[in-house]
Short mmCIF file of C-alpha atoms in Angstrom, two decimals:
data_model
loop_
_atom_site.label_atom_id
_atom_site.label_comp_id
_atom_site.label_asym_id
_atom_site.label_seq_id
_atom_site.Cartn_x
_atom_site.Cartn_y
_atom_site.Cartn_z
CA MET A 6 2.43 -2.23 -84.55
CA ASP A 7 2.42 -5.94 -85.32
CA GLU A 8 0.67 -8.45 -83.13
CA ASP A 9 3.90 -10.08 -81.90
CA VAL A 10 5.27 -6.82 -80.43
CA LEU A 11 1.94 -6.09 -78.74
CA SER A 12 1.95 -9.52 -77.10
CA LYS A 13 5.48 -9.01 -75.81
CA ARG A 14 4.53 -5.65 -74.29
CA LYS A 15 1.48 -7.18 -72.58
CA LEU A 16 3.65 -9.98 -71.21
CA LEU A 17 6.23 -7.46 -69.92
CA LEU A 18 3.50 -5.38 -68.24
CA LEU A 19 2.07 -8.48 -66.59
CA SER A 20 5.52 -9.51 -65.34
CA VAL A 21 6.18 -6.07 -63.88
CA THR A 22 2.77 -6.12 -62.15
CA ILE A 23 3.48 -9.53 -60.63
CA VAL A 24 6.90 -8.37 -59.39
CA VAL A 25 5.41 -5.22 -57.81
CA ILE A 26 2.69 -7.23 -56.06
CA PHE A 27 5.29 -9.73 -54.81
CA LEU A 28 7.52 -6.94 -53.44
CA MET A 29 4.57 -5.30 -51.68
CA VAL A 30 3.49 -8.55 -50.03
CA SER A 31 7.10 -9.34 -49.06
CA SER A 32 7.51 -5.88 -47.53
CA VAL A 33 4.37 -6.29 -45.41
CA PHE A 34 5.47 -9.76 -44.27
CA LEU A 35 9.02 -8.58 -43.47
CA THR A 36 7.75 -5.57 -41.51
CA SER A 37 5.43 -7.79 -39.50
CA PHE A 38 8.23 -10.28 -38.80
CA LEU A 39 10.67 -7.58 -37.69
CA THR A 40 8.03 -5.98 -35.47
CA GLN A 41 7.46 -9.32 -33.76
CA GLU A 42 11.20 -9.77 -33.29
CA ASP A 43 11.57 -6.30 -31.80
CA SER A 44 8.68 -6.81 -29.39
CA GLY A 45 10.29 -9.93 -28.01
CA ASN A 46 7.26 -12.16 -28.53
CA ASP A 47 5.81 -14.48 -31.11
CA GLY A 48 3.22 -12.21 -32.56
CA THR A 49 1.36 -11.68 -29.30
CA GLU A 50 0.83 -8.16 -27.99
CA GLU A 51 3.52 -6.98 -25.57
CA GLU A 52 2.37 -6.63 -21.94
CA ASP A 53 1.81 -3.07 -20.80
CA LYS A 54 3.55 -2.69 -17.43
CA THR A 55 2.70 1.00 -17.11
CA ASP A 56 -1.04 0.53 -16.54
CA TRP A 57 -1.45 -0.07 -12.80
CA THR A 58 -5.06 -1.26 -13.19
CA ASN A 59 -3.88 -4.43 -14.92
CA TYR A 60 -1.22 -6.97 -13.97
CA PRO A 61 1.71 -7.05 -14.42
CA TYR A 62 2.62 -3.57 -13.14
CA VAL A 63 6.04 -2.12 -12.30
CA ILE A 64 6.32 0.96 -10.09
CA PRO A 65 8.20 3.53 -12.22
CA GLY A 66 11.90 3.77 -11.40
CA THR A 67 11.94 0.49 -9.46
CA ASP A 68 12.18 -3.26 -10.00
CA MET A 69 9.00 -3.85 -8.00
CA GLU A 70 6.81 -5.89 -10.33
CA PHE A 71 3.30 -6.83 -9.28
CA PRO A 72 2.04 -10.07 -10.75
CA ASP A 73 -0.70 -11.99 -8.90
CA GLU A 74 1.65 -12.28 -5.91
CA GLU A 75 1.53 -8.49 -5.54
CA GLY A 76 5.20 -7.85 -4.91
CA LEU A 77 5.69 -10.01 -1.81
CA TYR A 78 9.41 -10.64 -1.33
CA PRO A 79 10.96 -14.07 -0.78
CA LYS A 80 13.38 -13.16 2.02
CA GLY A 81 13.42 -11.28 5.28
CA GLU A 82 10.66 -10.47 7.74
CA THR A 83 7.25 -9.17 6.70
CA TRP A 84 5.26 -6.44 8.42
CA ILE A 85 1.86 -5.64 6.93
CA SER A 86 -0.48 -2.90 8.16
CA LEU A 87 -4.06 -2.85 6.95
CA GLY A 88 -6.00 0.23 8.02
CA LEU A 89 -9.74 0.92 7.77
CA ARG A 90 -11.77 4.06 8.41
CA LEU A 91 -15.41 2.96 8.47
CA ASP A 92 -18.62 4.99 8.44
CA PHE A 93 -21.75 3.10 9.45
CA GLU A 94 -25.11 3.56 7.70
CA ALA A 95 -26.73 3.90 11.12
CA PRO A 96 -27.26 7.19 13.01
CA ASP A 97 -26.24 5.73 16.37
CA LYS A 98 -22.85 4.40 15.19
CA GLU A 99 -19.88 6.73 14.96
CA ARG A 100 -16.88 6.55 12.66
CA THR A 101 -14.62 3.69 13.68
CA TYR A 102 -10.96 3.03 12.91
CA ILE A 103 -9.71 -0.54 12.62
CA ASN A 104 -6.10 -1.51 12.01
CA PHE A 105 -4.71 -4.99 11.43
CA LEU A 106 -1.04 -5.56 12.11
CA TYR A 107 0.71 -8.68 10.82
CA HIS A 108 4.16 -9.99 11.62
CA GLU A 109 5.43 -13.58 11.74
CA TYR A 110 5.27 -13.50 15.56
CA TYR A 111 2.88 -10.67 16.21
CA LYS A 112 -0.66 -10.37 14.86
CA ASP A 113 -3.13 -7.84 16.22
CA VAL A 114 -6.25 -5.84 15.55
CA PHE A 115 -6.84 -2.36 16.99
CA VAL A 116 -10.39 -0.99 17.06
CA SER A 117 -10.88 2.66 17.95
CA ASN A 118 -13.69 5.23 18.13
CA SER A 119 -14.10 8.37 20.21
CA GLU A 120 -14.58 6.33 23.39
CA GLU A 121 -11.64 3.93 23.46
CA THR A 122 -9.08 1.89 21.59
CA VAL A 123 -9.19 -1.84 22.17
CA ASN A 124 -6.51 -4.30 21.11
CA TYR A 125 -7.59 -7.74 19.90
CA ARG A 126 -4.66 -10.16 19.83
CA LEU A 127 -5.12 -12.60 16.97
CA GLN A 128 -2.31 -15.09 17.10
CA GLY A 129 1.31 -15.14 18.18
CA LYS A 130 3.52 -14.82 21.21
CA ARG A 131 1.99 -12.71 23.98
CA GLN A 132 4.48 -10.08 25.03
CA LEU A 133 4.77 -8.02 28.19
CA SER A 134 1.98 -5.45 28.00
CA ILE A 135 1.77 -1.96 29.41
CA GLY A 136 -1.41 -0.74 27.72
CA LYS A 137 -4.73 -2.37 26.89
CA MET A 138 -3.62 -5.79 25.68
CA ASN A 139 -6.00 -7.99 27.68
CA MET A 140 -7.76 -9.42 24.63
CA SER A 141 -8.14 -13.09 23.83
CA PHE A 142 -6.31 -15.02 21.14
CA ASN A 143 -8.08 -16.12 17.99
CA ASN A 144 -6.84 -18.64 15.44
CA LEU A 145 -6.77 -16.05 12.68
CA GLU A 146 -3.79 -15.67 10.38
CA LEU A 147 -2.92 -12.42 8.64
CA PRO A 148 -2.85 -11.55 5.87
CA ARG A 149 -3.23 -14.59 3.67
CA ASP A 150 -6.21 -16.14 5.43
CA ILE A 151 -8.30 -12.99 5.60
CA LEU A 152 -7.14 -10.79 2.72
CA LYS A 153 -7.76 -12.45 -0.63
CA PHE A 154 -6.88 -11.13 -4.06
CA GLN A 155 -9.98 -10.95 -6.25
CA GLU A 156 -9.26 -13.39 -9.05
CA GLY A 157 -8.56 -11.69 -12.35
CA GLU A 158 -8.49 -8.20 -10.79
CA SER A 159 -5.59 -5.88 -10.00
CA PHE A 160 -5.27 -4.40 -6.51
CA GLN A 161 -8.74 -5.50 -5.45
CA TYR A 162 -9.33 -7.60 -2.36
CA ASP A 163 -11.94 -9.35 -0.24
CA LEU A 164 -11.42 -9.01 3.51
CA LYS A 165 -13.12 -11.46 5.87
CA ALA A 166 -12.18 -11.35 9.54
CA PHE A 167 -13.58 -12.34 12.92
CA PHE A 168 -12.26 -11.32 16.33
CA LYS A 169 -13.60 -10.92 19.85
CA SER A 170 -12.64 -9.47 23.19
CA GLU A 171 -12.55 -11.22 26.54
CA ASP A 172 -15.90 -9.64 27.41
CA LYS A 173 -17.32 -11.47 24.37
CA ILE A 174 -17.91 -8.46 22.12
CA THR A 175 -17.39 -9.79 18.60
CA TYR A 176 -16.58 -8.14 15.29
CA GLU A 177 -17.15 -9.90 11.99
CA LEU A 178 -16.01 -8.13 8.80
CA ASP A 179 -17.01 -8.91 5.22
CA LEU A 180 -15.53 -6.12 3.10
CA GLU A 181 -14.30 -5.33 -0.39
CA LEU A 182 -11.24 -3.11 -0.87
CA ILE A 183 -10.54 -1.53 -4.28
CA SER A 184 -7.42 0.59 -4.68
CA LYS A 185 -8.13 3.99 -6.22
CA LYS A 186 -4.45 4.88 -6.72
CA PRO A 187 -1.37 2.97 -7.91
CA PRO A 188 1.04 1.45 -5.38
CA ALA A 189 3.55 3.94 -4.02
CA THR A 190 7.07 3.59 -2.67
CA MET A 191 10.19 5.63 -1.98
CA PHE A 192 13.94 5.29 -2.62
CA ASP A 193 13.29 3.05 -5.64
CA GLY A 194 11.60 0.58 -3.32
CA GLU A 195 14.51 -0.18 -0.97
CA VAL A 196 16.43 1.50 1.84
CA GLN A 197 19.87 0.08 2.74
CA ILE A 198 21.56 0.92 6.06
CA ASP A 199 24.76 -1.13 6.41
CA SER A 200 23.60 -4.75 6.63
CA ASP A 201 19.97 -3.77 7.21
CA TYR A 202 17.54 -3.35 4.33
CA TYR A 203 13.97 -2.15 4.24
CA ARG A 204 11.52 -2.47 1.33
CA LEU A 205 8.11 -0.88 1.27
CA HIS A 206 5.12 -0.41 -0.97
CA ALA A 207 1.73 0.98 -0.04
CA LEU A 208 -1.77 1.22 -1.44
CA THR A 209 -2.63 4.50 0.23
CA ARG A 210 -6.31 4.88 -0.70
CA CYS A 211 -8.67 1.95 -1.09
CA GLU A 212 -12.43 2.33 -1.42
CA VAL A 213 -14.10 0.09 1.18
CA ASN A 214 -17.65 -1.26 1.15
CA GLY A 215 -19.40 -4.17 2.85
CA GLU A 216 -20.85 -5.37 6.13
CA VAL A 217 -19.70 -5.36 9.74
CA LYS A 218 -21.43 -7.44 12.40
CA ILE A 219 -20.94 -6.29 15.99
CA GLY A 220 -22.43 -8.76 18.43
CA SER A 221 -25.77 -9.71 16.87
CA ASP A 222 -26.22 -6.44 14.93
CA ASN A 223 -25.41 -6.11 11.22
CA TYR A 224 -24.33 -2.82 9.65
CA GLU A 225 -23.67 -1.63 6.11
CA VAL A 226 -20.41 0.32 6.03
CA SER A 227 -18.32 2.35 3.61
CA GLY A 228 -15.05 4.14 3.98
CA LEU A 229 -11.35 4.15 3.22
CA GLY A 230 -8.53 1.66 3.61
CA TRP A 231 -4.80 1.38 3.12
CA ILE A 232 -2.45 -1.58 2.79
CA GLU A 233 1.22 -1.18 3.75
CA ASN A 234 3.71 -3.95 2.98
CA GLN A 235 7.16 -3.70 4.61
CA ARG A 236 9.84 -6.32 4.23
CA GLY A 237 13.41 -6.37 5.45
CA SER A 238 16.01 -7.65 7.87
CA PHE A 239 15.08 -5.18 10.66
CA LYS A 240 18.02 -6.31 12.82
CA GLY A 241 18.66 -3.44 15.19
CA MET A 242 16.36 -1.22 13.14
CA LYS A 243 13.89 1.05 14.89
CA TRP A 244 11.34 3.49 13.54
CA ASP A 245 8.59 6.03 14.12
CA TRP A 246 5.94 5.65 11.42
CA PHE A 247 2.84 7.78 10.80
CA ALA A 248 0.15 7.51 8.11
CA PHE A 249 -2.97 9.56 7.56
CA TRP A 250 -5.66 10.47 5.06
CA ASP A 251 -6.94 13.89 4.18
CA ASP A 252 -10.61 14.33 3.24
CA SER A 253 -9.46 16.21 0.12
CA ASN A 254 -8.18 12.90 -1.32
CA ILE A 255 -4.55 13.28 -0.27
CA GLU A 256 -2.48 10.81 1.77
CA MET A 257 0.80 11.14 3.60
CA GLU A 258 3.21 8.70 5.24
CA ILE A 259 6.13 9.79 7.41
CA VAL A 260 8.96 7.50 8.50
CA ASN A 261 11.94 8.04 10.79
CA LEU A 262 14.29 5.03 10.40
CA SER A 263 17.38 4.37 12.53
CA SER A 264 19.94 1.58 12.39
CA SER A 265 23.63 1.25 13.33
CA GLY A 266 23.67 4.83 14.56
CA LYS A 267 22.48 6.12 11.18
CA ASN A 268 19.18 7.85 10.50
CA ILE A 269 16.94 8.24 7.44
CA ARG A 270 13.87 10.45 7.44
CA TYR A 271 11.41 10.78 4.60
CA ALA A 272 7.76 11.36 3.80
CA MET A 273 5.55 10.21 0.95
CA HIS A 274 2.84 12.62 -0.20
CA VAL A 275 0.28 11.17 -2.64
CA ALA A 276 -1.78 13.76 -4.51
CA LYS A 277 -5.37 13.50 -5.74
CA ASP A 278 -4.29 12.19 -9.14
CA GLY A 279 -1.93 9.62 -7.59
CA GLU A 280 1.23 11.63 -8.24
CA LEU A 281 3.87 10.74 -5.66
CA LYS A 282 6.17 13.28 -4.04
CA THR A 283 9.03 12.14 -1.81
CA ILE A 284 10.03 14.65 0.87
CA ASP A 285 13.62 14.15 1.98
CA ASP A 286 14.40 17.26 4.03
CA LEU A 287 12.25 16.32 7.03
CA ASN A 288 13.05 17.45 10.52
CA ILE A 289 11.44 15.19 13.16
CA GLU A 290 11.79 16.12 16.82
CA VAL A 291 10.39 14.06 19.70
CA THR A 292 8.79 16.56 22.10
CA SER A 293 7.53 14.12 24.75
CA SER A 294 7.86 10.41 25.64
CA LYS A 295 5.85 7.72 27.42
CA ASN A 296 6.60 4.09 28.27
CA GLY A 297 10.00 4.37 26.61
CA PHE A 298 8.56 5.53 23.26
CA GLY A 299 7.92 8.90 21.68
CA TYR A 300 4.49 10.35 22.51
CA SER A 301 4.49 13.62 20.53
CA TRP A 302 6.54 14.96 17.62
CA GLU A 303 7.14 18.17 15.71
CA ILE A 304 7.58 17.47 11.99
CA SER A 305 8.64 20.08 9.44
CA SER A 306 9.93 20.46 5.87
CA ASP A 307 10.96 23.68 4.12
CA GLN A 308 10.96 21.95 0.73
CA TYR A 309 7.31 20.95 0.96
CA ASP A 310 6.00 23.53 3.45
CA VAL A 311 5.18 20.99 6.17
CA ASP A 312 4.56 22.03 9.77
CA LEU A 313 2.85 19.28 11.79
CA ASN A 314 2.37 18.27 15.39
CA VAL A 315 1.63 14.57 15.88
CA THR A 316 0.46 13.41 19.30
CA CYS A 317 -0.62 9.98 20.51
CA ILE A 318 -4.21 9.95 21.80
CA LYS A 319 -4.39 8.94 25.45
CA ASP A 320 -5.52 5.32 25.89
CA ARG A 321 -5.43 4.82 22.10
CA MET A 322 -1.95 3.25 22.06
CA VAL A 323 -0.98 -0.27 23.08
CA TYR A 324 2.56 -1.18 24.10
CA SER A 325 4.75 -4.26 24.16
CA MET A 326 8.41 -4.60 25.15
CA SER A 327 9.80 -3.23 21.87
CA PHE A 328 6.75 -2.21 19.88
CA ALA A 329 3.86 0.23 20.19
CA ALA A 330 0.95 0.94 17.87
CA GLY A 331 -2.33 2.79 17.84
CA PHE A 332 -3.84 6.13 16.95
CA GLY A 333 -2.89 9.76 17.27
CA ARG A 334 -3.81 13.13 15.82
CA ALA A 335 -1.92 15.15 13.21
CA LYS A 336 -2.46 18.92 13.27
CA GLY A 337 -0.80 21.68 11.30
CA THR A 338 -0.23 22.50 7.65
CA VAL A 339 1.00 20.70 4.53
CA ARG A 340 1.73 22.94 1.53
CA GLY A 341 -0.21 25.72 3.22
CA LYS A 342 -3.30 23.56 3.70
CA SER A 343 -4.68 23.04 7.19
CA ILE A 344 -4.55 19.43 8.48
CA ASP A 345 -6.44 18.04 11.50
CA THR A 346 -6.93 14.30 11.23
CA ILE A 347 -6.50 10.91 12.89
CA THR A 348 -3.15 9.26 12.16
CA TYR A 349 -2.09 5.65 12.62
CA ILE A 350 1.19 5.29 14.52
CA GLU A 351 3.75 2.46 14.70
CA LEU A 352 6.79 2.71 16.96
CA LYS A 353 9.58 0.14 17.14
CA SER A 354 12.57 0.30 19.46
CA ASP A 355 15.73 -1.76 18.90
#
């Protein structure tokens, strides 16, 4: 083989090698470019909206996205319930339940143990009272002044609150709330009854730690909390609402909504792993009344094997003209499991 032919073959082999390398590089570049185009960004990693521990998060099956504003809606009225079940690291202090209630015109705190329930009015229009509503006003605003998002964290909050009764007993709270389960909702986040609408999401189990000062005494506390955010028009809407924890790490909320002569009943059962079950075959029967509101109920579901009696605890409810709130007891069974626990109750007439 002469030298000229050998040189031509070497040149051809080199050319083929260069072409192959070029095609490989082009393929990698094209794949990367198309991947970026498909992801809808400029090379940055697409946001994962399925991980509830990091913003942004969207509740599956809904349009409820939680950026730093945590899903607060721009229209309608807001009702927020913030419940605490606190155990004191002191042998002489018993378990205490505290519930904050926020509305544009109605802001309250309820404090309850085995002895009594006391209502601390925070700020708003004083309404005609039937129960224990003889507490003083305080210039406290809920929730934005006391419940702060922890910067850079998802569903974690700092709660700082101060309130006192007319007999000068003061409570000062400095607590951290960390949600242990993703936000939960029903009906894809919204209920529509004619012109009325109702949106809801709830953090049903928050781990609570911090300090509570009662009078001049400081206590370390731990316990559970929930945050319930309701928003809607509420014109002519009334409801019976119950929420409780189970010590086996299960939560349940039950709602009986009525508007324009129509009625919707449902329950939300949140399992240990955060799995949400919506119960839509509820039967809710008022078995006794007091002050124009229901006082005890029989609640059942064949679908979910629910058989509960809920009864307000005497002197643990406070009443206004069209609203009542406080504590009761839920007894019975859920899915064959025995239940006997404190429940928070909200009642609204039209």
